[in-house]
mmCIF file of C-alpha atoms in Angstrom:
data_model
loop_
_atom_site.group_PDB
_atom_site.id
_atom_site.type_symbol
_atom_site.label_atom_id
_atom_site.label_comp_id
_atom_site.label_asym_id
_atom_site.label_seq_id
_atom_site.Cartn_x
_atom_site.Cartn_y
_atom_site.Cartn_z
ATOM 1 C CA UNK T 1059 104.982 -5.931 3.238
ATOM 2 C CA UNK T 1060 104.800 -9.696 2.756
ATOM 3 C CA UNK T 1061 106.142 -10.454 6.225
ATOM 4 C CA UNK T 1062 109.388 -11.902 4.906
ATOM 5 C CA UNK T 1063 112.841 -11.758 6.445
ATOM 6 C CA UNK T 1064 114.952 -8.683 5.720
ATOM 7 C CA UNK T 1065 118.468 -7.464 6.529
ATOM 8 C CA UNK T 1066 118.723 -3.700 6.956
ATOM 9 C CA UNK T 1067 122.286 -2.363 6.816
ATOM 10 C CA UNK T 1068 122.694 1.347 7.517
ATOM 11 C CA UNK T 1069 125.618 3.635 8.336
ATOM 12 C CA UNK T 1070 123.620 5.174 11.166
ATOM 13 C CA UNK T 1071 126.639 5.530 13.473
ATOM 14 C CA UNK T 1072 129.222 6.510 10.865
ATOM 15 C CA UNK T 1073 130.492 10.068 10.634
ATOM 16 C CA UNK T 1074 133.242 12.064 8.987
ATOM 17 C CA UNK T 1075 136.992 12.135 9.359
ATOM 18 C CA UNK T 1076 139.580 13.771 11.562
ATOM 19 C CA UNK T 1077 141.410 16.919 10.549
ATOM 20 C CA UNK T 1078 144.806 17.078 8.889
ATOM 21 C CA UNK T 1079 147.152 20.043 9.191
ATOM 22 C CA UNK T 1080 145.673 22.791 7.064
ATOM 23 C CA UNK T 1081 142.271 21.183 6.518
ATOM 24 C CA UNK T 1082 139.170 20.358 8.534
ATOM 25 C CA UNK T 1083 137.983 16.762 8.540
ATOM 26 C CA UNK T 1084 135.759 15.917 5.570
ATOM 27 C CA UNK T 1085 132.082 16.054 6.415
ATOM 28 C CA UNK T 1086 130.082 13.083 5.286
ATOM 29 C CA UNK T 1087 127.758 10.401 6.488
ATOM 30 C CA UNK T 1088 129.265 7.271 5.061
ATOM 31 C CA UNK T 1089 131.458 4.414 6.099
ATOM 32 C CA UNK T 1090 134.779 5.616 7.550
ATOM 33 C CA UNK T 1091 136.699 2.739 5.971
ATOM 34 C CA UNK T 1092 135.786 3.904 2.474
ATOM 35 C CA UNK T 1093 137.490 7.317 2.909
ATOM 36 C CA UNK T 1094 134.264 9.014 1.909
ATOM 37 C CA UNK T 1095 133.816 7.378 -1.481
ATOM 38 C CA UNK T 1096 130.699 5.390 -0.567
ATOM 39 C CA UNK T 1097 127.731 7.692 -0.160
ATOM 40 C CA UNK T 1098 124.878 7.062 2.249
ATOM 41 C CA UNK T 1099 121.560 5.956 0.768
ATOM 42 C CA UNK T 1100 118.834 8.602 0.797
ATOM 43 C CA UNK T 1101 116.514 8.324 3.775
ATOM 44 C CA UNK T 1102 113.514 8.181 1.455
ATOM 45 C CA UNK T 1103 114.908 5.175 -0.384
ATOM 46 C CA UNK T 1104 115.636 3.366 2.870
ATOM 47 C CA UNK T 1105 112.104 3.964 4.114
ATOM 48 C CA UNK T 1106 110.652 2.697 0.833
ATOM 49 C CA UNK T 1107 112.678 -0.513 0.982
ATOM 50 C CA UNK T 1108 112.652 -1.347 4.693
ATOM 51 C CA UNK T 1109 110.017 -1.234 7.465
ATOM 52 C CA UNK T 1110 111.707 1.631 9.286
ATOM 53 C CA UNK T 1111 110.859 5.317 9.546
ATOM 54 C CA UNK T 1112 113.898 7.601 9.763
ATOM 55 C CA UNK T 1113 112.918 10.259 12.291
ATOM 56 C CA UNK T 1114 116.194 12.225 12.520
ATOM 57 C CA UNK T 1115 119.309 12.216 10.397
ATOM 58 C CA UNK T 1116 121.665 15.185 10.665
ATOM 59 C CA UNK T 1117 124.989 16.466 11.943
ATOM 60 C CA UNK T 1118 125.301 16.862 15.727
ATOM 61 C CA UNK T 1119 126.216 20.172 17.330
ATOM 62 C CA UNK T 1120 129.525 20.144 19.283
ATOM 63 C CA UNK T 1121 130.257 16.536 18.318
ATOM 64 C CA UNK T 1122 133.752 16.947 16.872
ATOM 65 C CA UNK T 1123 137.275 17.210 18.181
ATOM 66 C CA UNK T 1124 137.997 20.943 18.324
ATOM 67 C CA UNK T 1125 141.129 22.418 16.841
ATOM 68 C CA UNK T 1126 142.682 25.047 14.649
ATOM 69 C CA UNK T 1127 141.480 22.570 12.046
ATOM 70 C CA UNK T 1128 138.491 20.779 13.508
ATOM 71 C CA UNK T 1129 137.338 17.240 12.982
ATOM 72 C CA UNK T 1130 134.172 16.566 11.038
ATOM 73 C CA UNK T 1131 130.973 16.635 13.101
ATOM 74 C CA UNK T 1132 129.275 13.500 14.304
ATOM 75 C CA UNK T 1133 125.809 12.381 13.279
ATOM 76 C CA UNK T 1134 122.506 11.897 15.085
ATOM 77 C CA UNK T 1135 120.298 9.163 13.619
ATOM 78 C CA UNK T 1136 116.939 8.023 14.928
ATOM 79 C CA UNK T 1137 114.863 5.314 13.310
ATOM 80 C CA UNK T 1138 111.525 3.791 14.295
ATOM 81 C CA UNK T 1139 110.940 0.061 13.888
ATOM 82 C CA UNK T 1140 107.653 -0.137 12.008
ATOM 83 C CA UNK T 1141 107.725 -3.935 11.709
ATOM 84 C CA UNK T 1142 107.735 -6.719 14.299
ATOM 85 C CA UNK T 1143 110.443 -7.902 16.666
ATOM 86 C CA UNK T 1144 113.937 -7.911 15.160
ATOM 87 C CA UNK T 1145 117.565 -8.369 16.131
ATOM 88 C CA UNK T 1146 119.971 -5.423 16.301
ATOM 89 C CA UNK T 1147 123.743 -5.274 16.135
ATOM 90 C CA UNK T 1148 125.813 -2.098 15.854
ATOM 91 C CA UNK T 1149 128.796 -3.586 14.051
ATOM 92 C CA UNK T 1150 132.365 -3.451 15.349
ATOM 93 C CA UNK T 1151 131.433 -0.555 17.656
ATOM 94 C CA UNK T 1152 134.995 0.709 18.084
ATOM 95 C CA UNK T 1153 133.813 4.286 18.518
ATOM 96 C CA UNK T 1154 131.878 3.378 21.662
ATOM 97 C CA UNK T 1155 135.087 2.624 23.572
ATOM 98 C CA UNK T 1156 137.961 4.083 21.527
ATOM 99 C CA UNK T 1157 138.661 7.744 20.840
ATOM 100 C CA UNK T 1158 140.868 9.138 18.116
ATOM 101 C CA UNK T 1159 143.303 11.518 19.774
ATOM 102 C CA UNK T 1160 143.712 15.114 18.730
ATOM 103 C CA UNK T 1161 147.188 16.279 17.817
ATOM 104 C CA UNK T 1162 149.209 19.421 18.633
ATOM 105 C CA UNK T 1163 146.561 20.693 21.057
ATOM 106 C CA UNK T 1164 143.528 19.504 19.092
ATOM 107 C CA UNK T 1165 140.569 17.820 20.771
ATOM 108 C CA UNK T 1166 139.807 14.098 20.880
ATOM 109 C CA UNK T 1167 136.773 12.539 19.245
ATOM 110 C CA UNK T 1168 133.676 12.159 21.419
ATOM 111 C CA UNK T 1169 132.583 8.589 22.058
ATOM 112 C CA UNK T 1170 129.579 7.142 20.255
ATOM 113 C CA UNK T 1171 126.391 6.521 22.227
ATOM 114 C CA UNK T 1172 123.205 4.652 21.402
ATOM 115 C CA UNK T 1173 119.818 4.211 23.042
ATOM 116 C CA UNK T 1174 116.604 2.319 22.485
ATOM 117 C CA UNK T 1175 113.526 4.464 23.075
ATOM 118 C CA UNK T 1176 110.639 2.210 24.123
ATOM 119 C CA UNK T 1177 107.567 4.228 25.007
ATOM 120 C CA UNK T 1178 108.547 6.425 27.935
ATOM 121 C CA UNK T 1179 111.632 4.297 28.662
ATOM 122 C CA UNK T 1180 115.158 5.110 27.468
ATOM 123 C CA UNK T 1181 117.507 2.124 27.399
ATOM 124 C CA UNK T 1182 121.215 2.877 26.965
ATOM 125 C CA UNK T 1183 123.056 0.346 24.825
ATOM 126 C CA UNK T 1184 126.146 -0.397 26.916
ATOM 127 C CA UNK T 1185 127.383 -3.430 24.969
ATOM 128 C CA UNK T 1186 126.819 -2.403 21.337
ATOM 129 C CA UNK T 1187 128.868 -5.287 19.926
ATOM 130 C CA UNK T 1188 126.362 -7.760 21.360
ATOM 131 C CA UNK T 1189 123.063 -8.323 19.601
ATOM 132 C CA UNK T 1190 119.870 -7.143 21.283
ATOM 133 C CA UNK T 1191 116.191 -7.604 20.591
ATOM 134 C CA UNK T 1192 114.058 -4.725 19.355
ATOM 135 C CA UNK T 1193 110.286 -4.709 19.614
ATOM 136 C CA UNK T 1194 107.741 -3.284 17.221
ATOM 137 C CA UNK T 1195 107.541 0.477 17.755
ATOM 138 C CA UNK T 1196 111.000 0.803 19.319
ATOM 139 C CA UNK T 1197 113.173 3.719 18.258
ATOM 140 C CA UNK T 1198 116.926 3.336 17.809
ATOM 141 C CA UNK T 1199 118.821 6.555 18.581
ATOM 142 C CA UNK T 1200 122.514 6.695 17.717
ATOM 143 C CA UNK T 1201 124.807 9.617 18.552
ATOM 144 C CA UNK T 1202 128.041 9.290 16.615
ATOM 145 C CA UNK T 1203 131.162 11.203 17.542
ATOM 146 C CA UNK T 1204 133.017 13.083 14.833
ATOM 147 C CA UNK T 1205 136.694 13.359 13.968
ATOM 148 C CA UNK T 1206 139.641 14.583 16.024
ATOM 149 C CA UNK T 1207 141.130 18.065 15.744
ATOM 150 C CA UNK T 1208 144.624 19.367 15.018
ATOM 151 C CA UNK T 1209 146.130 22.476 16.581
ATOM 152 C CA UNK T 1210 144.928 24.635 19.457
ATOM 153 C CA UNK T 1211 141.227 25.581 19.047
ATOM 154 C CA UNK T 1212 141.883 29.178 20.079
ATOM 155 C CA UNK T 1213 144.017 29.575 16.945
ATOM 156 C CA UNK T 1214 141.134 28.760 14.609
ATOM 157 C CA UNK T 1215 140.032 31.499 12.220
ATOM 158 C CA UNK T 1216 137.191 33.318 14.035
ATOM 159 C CA UNK T 1217 135.227 33.615 10.782
ATOM 160 C CA UNK T 1218 135.366 29.832 10.376
ATOM 161 C CA UNK T 1219 134.018 29.465 13.922
ATOM 162 C CA UNK T 1220 131.196 31.905 13.157
ATOM 163 C CA UNK T 1221 130.346 29.925 10.012
ATOM 164 C CA UNK T 1222 130.149 26.738 12.101
ATOM 165 C CA UNK T 1223 127.878 28.467 14.623
ATOM 166 C CA UNK T 1224 125.578 29.690 11.848
ATOM 167 C CA UNK T 1225 125.342 26.135 10.515
ATOM 168 C CA UNK T 1226 124.720 24.657 13.993
ATOM 169 C CA UNK T 1227 127.905 22.584 13.990
ATOM 170 C CA UNK T 1228 129.255 24.592 16.934
ATOM 171 C CA UNK T 1229 127.194 26.095 19.757
ATOM 172 C CA UNK T 1230 127.642 29.646 20.981
ATOM 173 C CA UNK T 1231 128.974 28.186 24.228
ATOM 174 C CA UNK T 1232 131.606 26.024 22.534
ATOM 175 C CA UNK T 1233 132.621 28.956 20.345
ATOM 176 C CA UNK T 1234 133.172 31.065 23.468
ATOM 177 C CA UNK T 1235 134.607 28.493 25.878
ATOM 178 C CA UNK T 1236 136.691 26.307 23.553
ATOM 179 C CA UNK T 1237 137.480 28.400 20.480
ATOM 180 C CA UNK T 1238 137.562 31.698 22.425
ATOM 181 C CA UNK T 1239 135.390 33.418 19.832
ATOM 182 C CA UNK T 1240 132.426 35.664 20.673
ATOM 183 C CA UNK T 1241 129.659 35.324 18.067
ATOM 184 C CA UNK T 1242 126.533 37.476 17.912
ATOM 185 C CA UNK T 1243 123.547 35.089 18.265
ATOM 186 C CA UNK T 1244 121.390 37.150 15.916
ATOM 187 C CA UNK T 1245 123.736 38.162 13.103
ATOM 188 C CA UNK T 1246 126.445 35.496 13.609
ATOM 189 C CA UNK T 1247 129.054 38.227 13.243
ATOM 190 C CA UNK T 1248 132.305 37.904 15.186
ATOM 191 C CA UNK T 1249 132.651 40.394 18.042
ATOM 192 C CA UNK T 1250 136.268 41.299 17.446
ATOM 193 C CA UNK T 1251 136.759 43.112 20.761
ATOM 194 C CA UNK T 1252 135.324 40.339 22.950
ATOM 195 C CA UNK T 1253 137.135 37.694 20.924
ATOM 196 C CA UNK T 1254 140.447 39.472 21.456
ATOM 197 C CA UNK T 1255 139.721 39.637 25.188
ATOM 198 C CA UNK T 1256 138.811 35.924 25.332
ATOM 199 C CA UNK T 1257 141.957 34.882 23.507
ATOM 200 C CA UNK T 1258 144.167 37.157 25.569
ATOM 201 C CA UNK T 1259 142.677 35.762 28.801
ATOM 202 C CA UNK T 1260 143.176 32.221 27.481
ATOM 203 C CA UNK T 1261 146.881 32.815 26.958
#
């Protein structure tokens, strides 16, 4: 408010962990290096302290490595710069070029992506480790990939897939095409007959 200098540090591109045999990756929005023990500040507190409006902040659909035990979902974060011009850096940015690999048939992590939304223009951030200038009114949109999976996706418990569909972590299409599970879009019940056919055809 007084026009002073500020440093705004946020885990906007951090997501949860990869799976381990027997367990899905832990779902969180915190720094990966802390193993989930550092929680993310509430959006309301961030907006009270810094000249940014957090527009979106939620898990991303289909943003994990699939598997019998799936990785944690990635995160979508969008913030609007309500102050003047500022400098942006996205940290070490490993997830923009490096994927964690799934094991025993599990899926890899999706790569991170980030964009600056400036009016009607969308600018992809292709070198996130280099600083870039943001203008007043710019939006920063980050799309973080989740964790890697373990085990073949078509061996995942169909009820667990249906739960993920209900909670918008997995789309109906990913459930059908990757996990080989048919889920009713209205009731989110597993269609046992169609699921059996999908899994038989997959083998």
